[in-house]
Coordinates of C-alpha atoms in Angstrom, one line a residue:
M1 CA 0.0 0.0 0.0
F2 CA 2.8 2.4 0.9
C3 CA 4.6 1.6 -2.4
L4 CA 1.4 2.4 -4.3
I5 CA 1.1 5.8 -2.5
L6 CA 4.8 6.5 -3.4
C7 CA 4.2 5.6 -7.1
F8 CA 1.1 7.8 -7.2
E9 CA 2.9 10.8 -5.7
N10 CA 5.8 10.3 -8.1
L11 CA 3.3 10.2 -11.0
I12 CA 1.7 13.4 -9.7
G13 CA 5.1 15.2 -9.4
T14 CA 6.2 14.0 -12.8
L15 CA 3.0 15.1 -14.5
L16 CA 3.2 18.5 -12.8
A17 CA 6.8 19.0 -13.9
I18 CA 6.0 18.0 -17.5
F19 CA 2.9 20.2 -17.8
G20 CA 4.7 23.0 -16.0
N21 CA 7.6 22.9 -18.5
L22 CA 5.2 22.8 -21.4
L23 CA 3.2 25.8 -20.1
V24 CA 6.4 27.8 -19.6
S25 CA 7.5 27.1 -23.1
I26 CA 4.1 28.0 -24.6
A27 CA 4.0 31.2 -22.4
V28 CA 7.4 32.3 -23.6
S29 CA 6.4 31.7 -27.2
I30 CA 3.2 33.7 -26.8
Q31 CA 5.0 36.6 -25.1
K32 CA 7.7 36.6 -27.7
H33 CA 5.1 36.6 -30.5
S34 CA 3.5 39.6 -28.8
H35 CA 6.8 41.5 -28.7
V36 CA 7.5 40.7 -32.3
V37 CA 4.1 41.8 -33.5
L38 CA 4.2 45.0 -31.4
A39 CA 7.7 45.9 -32.6
G40 CA 6.8 45.3 -36.3
T41 CA 3.9 47.8 -36.2
K42 CA 3.5 51.5 -35.4
D43 CA 1.7 50.7 -32.2
Q44 CA 3.1 52.9 -29.5
R45 CA 1.7 50.9 -26.6
Q46 CA 4.1 49.4 -24.1
F47 CA 4.4 45.6 -24.3
Y48 CA 2.7 45.0 -20.9
R49 CA -0.4 46.7 -22.1
T50 CA -1.3 44.0 -24.6
K51 CA -3.7 41.2 -23.9
T52 CA -1.5 38.7 -25.6
W53 CA 1.5 39.4 -23.4
W54 CA -0.6 39.2 -20.2
G55 CA -2.1 35.9 -21.4
G56 CA 1.4 34.5 -21.7
F57 CA 2.4 36.0 -18.3
V58 CA -0.5 34.2 -16.6
L59 CA 0.5 30.9 -18.3
M60 CA 4.1 31.6 -17.2
L61 CA 3.0 31.9 -13.5
L62 CA 0.8 28.8 -13.8
G63 CA 3.6 26.8 -15.3
E64 CA 6.2 27.8 -12.8
G65 CA 3.8 27.2 -10.0
L66 CA 3.3 23.7 -11.2
L67 CA 7.1 23.2 -11.4
F68 CA 7.5 24.5 -7.9
V69 CA 4.8 22.2 -6.4
S70 CA 6.2 19.2 -8.3
Y71 CA 9.2 19.2 -6.0
A72 CA 7.0 18.3 -3.1
F73 CA 5.6 15.1 -4.7
A74 CA 8.5 13.5 -6.6
P75 CA 12.2 12.9 -5.9
L76 CA 14.6 15.7 -6.9
S77 CA 16.5 13.3 -9.2
L78 CA 13.3 12.7 -11.2
I79 CA 12.1 16.3 -11.5
T80 CA 15.4 18.0 -12.4
P81 CA 16.2 16.2 -15.7
L82 CA 12.6 16.9 -16.9
S83 CA 13.7 20.4 -18.0
A84 CA 14.6 18.6 -21.2
V85 CA 10.8 18.8 -21.9
S86 CA 11.2 22.5 -22.2
V87 CA 14.0 22.1 -24.8
I88 CA 11.8 19.8 -26.9
A89 CA 8.7 22.0 -26.6
S90 CA 10.7 25.1 -27.4
C91 CA 12.3 23.4 -30.4
I92 CA 8.9 22.5 -31.9
L93 CA 7.3 25.9 -31.0
G94 CA 10.3 27.7 -32.5
F95 CA 9.8 25.9 -35.8
L96 CA 6.1 26.6 -35.8
F97 CA 6.7 30.3 -35.2
L98 CA 9.3 30.6 -37.9
R99 CA 6.9 29.5 -40.6
E100 CA 9.8 29.4 -43.1
K101 CA 9.4 27.7 -46.5
W102 CA 12.1 25.2 -47.3
K103 CA 12.7 22.8 -50.1
P104 CA 12.8 19.2 -48.9
K105 CA 16.6 18.9 -49.2
E106 CA 17.2 22.2 -47.5
F107 CA 14.7 21.3 -44.8
L108 CA 16.4 17.9 -44.0
K109 CA 19.9 19.5 -44.0
R110 CA 18.8 22.3 -41.8
Y111 CA 16.7 20.5 -39.2
V112 CA 17.6 16.8 -39.2
L113 CA 19.9 17.2 -36.2
S114 CA 17.2 19.0 -34.2
F115 CA 14.6 16.4 -34.9
L116 CA 17.1 13.6 -34.1
G117 CA 17.9 15.5 -30.9
C118 CA 14.2 15.7 -30.0
V119 CA 13.8 11.9 -30.5
L120 CA 16.7 11.2 -28.3
A121 CA 15.5 13.6 -25.6
V122 CA 12.1 12.0 -25.6
G123 CA 13.6 8.5 -25.4
G124 CA 16.0 9.5 -22.6
T125 CA 13.1 11.2 -20.7
Y126 CA 11.1 7.9 -20.9
L127 CA 14.0 5.9 -19.6
F128 CA 14.8 8.1 -16.6
V129 CA 11.2 8.5 -15.7
T130 CA 10.5 4.8 -15.9
F131 CA 13.6 3.8 -13.9
G132 CA 13.9 6.8 -11.7
P133 CA 13.9 6.6 -7.9
N134 CA 10.7 5.8 -6.1
S135 CA 11.8 6.7 -2.6
H136 CA 10.2 9.8 -1.3
E137 CA 9.3 11.2 2.2
Q138 CA 7.2 14.0 3.5
L139 CA 9.5 17.0 3.9
N140 CA 8.5 18.3 7.3
A141 CA 10.9 20.4 9.4
E142 CA 12.2 17.5 11.4
N143 CA 13.1 15.4 8.4
I144 CA 14.9 18.3 6.7
V145 CA 16.9 19.1 9.8
R146 CA 17.8 15.4 10.1
H147 CA 19.1 15.3 6.5
L148 CA 20.9 18.7 7.0
I149 CA 23.0 17.5 9.9
G150 CA 23.7 14.0 8.5
W151 CA 27.3 13.2 7.8
P152 CA 26.7 12.4 4.0
F153 CA 25.5 15.9 3.3
L154 CA 28.0 17.6 5.6
L155 CA 30.8 15.9 3.8
Y156 CA 29.3 16.7 0.4
L157 CA 28.8 20.4 1.5
L158 CA 32.4 20.6 2.7
L159 CA 33.8 19.2 -0.6
E160 CA 31.5 21.5 -2.6
I161 CA 32.6 24.6 -0.6
I162 CA 36.3 23.7 -1.1
T163 CA 35.7 23.0 -4.9
F164 CA 33.7 26.3 -5.3
C165 CA 36.4 28.3 -3.5
L166 CA 39.2 26.8 -5.7
I167 CA 37.3 27.4 -8.9
L168 CA 36.4 30.9 -7.9
Y169 CA 40.1 31.6 -7.0
F170 CA 41.3 30.6 -10.5
Y171 CA 38.4 32.4 -12.1
K172 CA 38.9 35.7 -10.3
Q173 CA 42.6 35.8 -9.5
R174 CA 44.1 33.9 -12.4
N175 CA 41.7 35.1 -15.0
A176 CA 40.8 31.5 -16.0
N177 CA 37.7 32.5 -17.9
Y178 CA 37.0 29.0 -19.2
L179 CA 33.3 28.2 -19.8
A180 CA 33.5 24.9 -17.9
L181 CA 34.8 26.7 -14.8
I182 CA 32.0 29.3 -14.9
L183 CA 29.3 26.8 -15.4
L184 CA 30.7 24.6 -12.7
L185 CA 30.2 27.5 -10.3
V186 CA 26.7 27.8 -11.5
A187 CA 26.1 24.0 -11.1
L188 CA 27.5 23.9 -7.6
L189 CA 25.2 26.8 -6.6
G190 CA 22.4 25.1 -8.4
S191 CA 22.7 21.9 -6.4
V192 CA 22.1 23.9 -3.2
T193 CA 19.3 25.8 -4.9
V194 CA 17.3 22.7 -5.8
I195 CA 17.8 21.2 -2.3
T196 CA 16.3 24.3 -0.8
V197 CA 13.6 24.6 -3.4
K198 CA 12.4 21.1 -2.7
A199 CA 12.5 21.7 1.1
V200 CA 10.6 25.0 0.8
S201 CA 8.0 23.5 -1.6
G202 CA 7.5 20.4 0.6
M203 CA 6.9 22.5 3.7
V204 CA 4.6 24.8 1.9
V205 CA 2.5 21.9 0.6
L206 CA 2.4 20.3 4.1
S207 CA 1.3 23.6 5.6
I208 CA -1.6 23.9 3.1
Q209 CA -2.6 20.3 3.9
G210 CA -2.9 21.2 7.6
S211 CA 0.5 20.4 9.1
L212 CA 1.9 23.9 9.6
Q213 CA 5.6 24.1 8.9
L214 CA 6.1 27.8 8.4
T215 CA 6.7 28.4 12.1
Y216 CA 10.0 26.4 12.1
P217 CA 13.3 28.4 11.6
I218 CA 14.6 25.8 9.1
F219 CA 11.9 27.0 6.6
Y220 CA 13.3 30.5 6.6
V221 CA 16.9 29.3 6.5
M222 CA 16.1 27.3 3.4
F223 CA 14.2 30.2 1.8
V224 CA 17.1 32.6 2.3
C225 CA 19.6 30.1 0.9
M226 CA 17.3 29.6 -2.1
V227 CA 17.1 33.3 -2.9
A228 CA 20.9 33.9 -2.3
T229 CA 22.0 31.1 -4.5
V230 CA 19.6 32.1 -7.3
V231 CA 21.1 35.6 -7.3
F232 CA 24.7 34.4 -7.6
Q233 CA 23.7 31.9 -10.3
A234 CA 22.3 34.8 -12.3
S235 CA 25.6 36.8 -11.9
F236 CA 27.8 33.9 -13.2
L237 CA 25.4 33.2 -16.1
S238 CA 25.5 36.8 -17.0
Q239 CA 29.3 36.8 -17.1
A240 CA 29.3 33.6 -19.2
S241 CA 26.9 35.1 -21.7
H242 CA 29.4 37.9 -22.5
L243 CA 32.2 35.5 -23.3
Y244 CA 30.7 32.4 -25.1
D245 CA 28.2 31.3 -27.6
S246 CA 24.6 30.9 -26.3
S247 CA 24.0 27.4 -27.6
L248 CA 27.2 26.1 -26.0
I249 CA 26.3 27.6 -22.7
A250 CA 22.7 26.2 -22.8
C251 CA 24.0 22.7 -23.6
I252 CA 26.8 22.5 -21.0
N253 CA 24.8 24.3 -18.4
Y254 CA 21.9 21.7 -18.7
I255 CA 24.4 18.8 -18.4
F256 CA 26.3 20.2 -15.5
S257 CA 23.3 21.4 -13.6
T258 CA 21.4 18.1 -14.0
V259 CA 24.5 16.0 -12.9
F260 CA 25.0 18.1 -9.7
A261 CA 21.3 18.2 -9.0
V262 CA 20.9 14.5 -9.2
A263 CA 24.0 14.0 -7.0
A264 CA 22.5 16.5 -4.5
G265 CA 19.2 14.6 -4.4
A266 CA 21.0 11.3 -3.9
I267 CA 23.2 12.6 -1.1
F268 CA 20.8 14.9 0.8
Y269 CA 17.5 13.1 0.4
L270 CA 19.0 9.6 -0.1
E271 CA 16.8 9.1 -3.1
F272 CA 18.7 6.1 -4.5
S273 CA 19.2 4.2 -1.2
H274 CA 16.4 1.7 -2.0
E275 CA 17.1 1.3 -5.7
D276 CA 18.9 -1.7 -7.3
V277 CA 21.8 -1.5 -9.7
L278 CA 19.8 -2.2 -12.8
H279 CA 17.4 0.7 -12.1
I280 CA 20.3 3.1 -11.3
C281 CA 22.1 2.1 -14.5
M282 CA 19.0 2.6 -16.7
F283 CA 18.3 5.9 -15.0
L284 CA 21.8 7.1 -15.8
L285 CA 21.5 5.8 -19.4
G286 CA 18.3 7.9 -19.8
C287 CA 20.1 11.0 -18.6
V288 CA 23.0 10.4 -21.0
V289 CA 20.6 9.9 -23.9
C290 CA 18.9 13.2 -22.9
F291 CA 22.2 15.0 -22.7
L292 CA 23.0 13.8 -26.3
G293 CA 19.6 15.0 -27.5
V294 CA 20.0 18.4 -26.0
F295 CA 23.5 18.6 -27.5
L296 CA 22.1 17.9 -31.0
I297 CA 19.3 20.4 -30.6
T298 CA 21.6 23.2 -29.5
K299 CA 24.3 22.3 -32.0
N300 CA 21.9 23.0 -34.9
K301 CA 21.7 26.7 -34.2
K302 CA 23.8 29.2 -36.0
K303 CA 26.5 31.3 -34.4
A304 CA 24.9 34.0 -32.2
K305 CA 25.0 37.5 -33.7
A306 CA 25.1 40.7 -31.8
F307 CA 22.4 40.8 -29.2
E308 CA 19.5 42.8 -30.6
P309 CA 16.4 42.8 -28.3
Y310 CA 13.0 43.7 -29.5
V311 CA 12.2 46.4 -26.9
T312 CA 14.0 49.7 -26.5
M313 CA 14.9 51.2 -23.2
D314 CA 12.6 54.2 -23.8
M315 CA 9.7 51.8 -23.3
V316 CA 10.3 51.5 -19.6
K317 CA 11.4 53.8 -16.8
G318 CA 13.0 53.8 -13.4
W319 CA 13.9 50.5 -11.7
C320 CA 12.4 48.6 -14.6
Q321 CA 15.5 49.5 -16.7
L322 CA 17.8 47.9 -14.0
L323 CA 15.8 44.7 -13.9
I324 CA 15.7 44.5 -17.7
Q325 CA 19.4 44.9 -18.0
F326 CA 19.9 42.3 -15.3
R327 CA 17.6 39.7 -17.0
L328 CA 18.8 40.4 -20.5
H329 CA 22.5 39.8 -19.7
K330 CA 21.6 36.4 -18.2
L331 CA 19.1 35.4 -20.8
R332 CA 21.3 36.0 -23.8
I333 CA 22.3 32.3 -23.4
L334 CA 18.8 31.3 -24.4
K335 CA 18.7 32.9 -27.8
C336 CA 18.5 30.3 -30.6
D337 CA 18.0 30.4 -34.3
F338 CA 15.8 27.4 -34.6
V339 CA 15.2 26.3 -31.0
G340 CA 13.0 29.2 -30.0
G341 CA 14.7 29.3 -26.7
T342 CA 15.4 26.7 -24.1
V343 CA 13.8 26.9 -20.7
S344 CA 16.2 25.1 -18.3
Q345 CA 15.7 24.3 -14.6
E346 CA 18.0 27.1 -13.7
D347 CA 15.9 29.5 -15.8
F348 CA 12.9 28.5 -13.7
L349 CA 14.7 28.9 -10.4
L350 CA 16.1 32.3 -11.5
D351 CA 12.5 33.4 -12.4
I352 CA 11.3 32.3 -9.0
G353 CA 14.0 34.3 -7.4
A354 CA 13.2 37.4 -9.5
L355 CA 9.5 37.1 -8.7
L356 CA 10.1 36.7 -5.0
W357 CA 12.4 39.8 -5.1
V358 CA 9.7 41.9 -6.8
F359 CA 7.0 40.5 -4.5
F360 CA 8.7 41.5 -1.3
F361 CA 10.3 44.8 -2.4
F362 CA 7.9 46.3 -5.0
A363 CA 4.5 44.9 -3.8
F364 CA 3.3 43.6 -7.1
S365 CA 3.9 46.9 -9.0
H366 CA 2.2 47.1 -12.4
K367 CA 5.7 46.8 -13.9
I368 CA 6.5 43.4 -12.4
N369 CA 6.4 41.9 -15.9
V370 CA 9.9 43.2 -16.7
N371 CA 11.2 40.2 -14.8
K372 CA 9.9 38.1 -17.7
V373 CA 11.6 39.7 -20.6
R374 CA 13.5 36.5 -21.5
M375 CA 11.4 36.1 -24.6
L376 CA 13.3 39.1 -26.0
A377 CA 16.2 36.8 -26.7
E378 CA 14.6 33.5 -27.6
Y379 CA 13.7 33.7 -31.3
P380 CA 15.8 34.0 -34.5
Q381 CA 17.9 37.0 -35.0
T382 CA 16.5 37.2 -38.6
S383 CA 13.1 38.1 -37.1
S384 CA 14.4 41.2 -35.4
P385 CA 12.8 44.4 -36.8
P386 CA 15.3 46.7 -38.4
H387 CA 14.5 49.7 -36.2
A388 CA 15.1 47.9 -32.9
K389 CA 17.7 49.6 -30.8
R390 CA 20.5 47.9 -29.0
I391 CA 20.5 47.6 -25.2
G392 CA 23.7 47.4 -23.2

């Protein structure tokens, strides 16, 4: 009976994550389409005054809400790799929004790698969902504290801190601006972020169900750690986006972040403690196949051109300009020629952090939507209107 309950909760969490990723991808496409249409006309309205943009924004909130709740029902190692669903959906939506006419030979030459990547990503997703961990526990405050002071996590945290400091030293003091080093910093921070997100999500869901967890100090410790690591991830991703091609960053970041997130779930939440060797090997095989699929999808894009957003800075005023600059620098890595933008797990976490920041410090101001301008960088450069001004 207990096993059936665990399987049912895993199914709920998996479905929530899949539908959440799909909704986010659809929302990004809708909002981007709204920007393109508005920029291509003489309409002087600001982008957040269009019904289409707000429709996408509502879908965005709904999708990210589903992703956040999914952590409370399914293991971390199962939810994290499902960000590949966003890559697949964005690839298909990008093709539909392009509406370009190709001859059969040109079409196959241009898009065969992307479709092969989609097939591999779907197959890999099926494998790691089928053979993923089934162990899951209710994340009340006592269980989280018990995991937090356990020697496996303390040892993991010590090694992570040492590794992070060494990489940061070479990156800052020795000017080792290698992409792998920068994205390792992001992945190390991301492993802490997903641990805290799962803890916060689990305690919030339990509180809604009647077992109040918000009175425990550990909830606020996890919440602060979640926000802090999200902010630092955004900083490192912004630096990487200035130095390297967007498709390379998107691919390597997905691989590194998934590997460290799965490791964090296995160590902190002991998610693989009851799994046999066959299931673990098949789960890892599914992840590797997904990595290959994402690599093929991102490999198919053209080299990124100069960043040309679709909204000029005269469209917003005040603190909105600062938030737009902050988000655009990070979200340059998501600009693709065919893939319509990839929505990774880190992108979701960064959005959650941005929304929380605005919620607490700007009280849902009518300009909150500037935190969602990632669609400015997620469609082909060829679609950019000639009169768009450059930001930054």
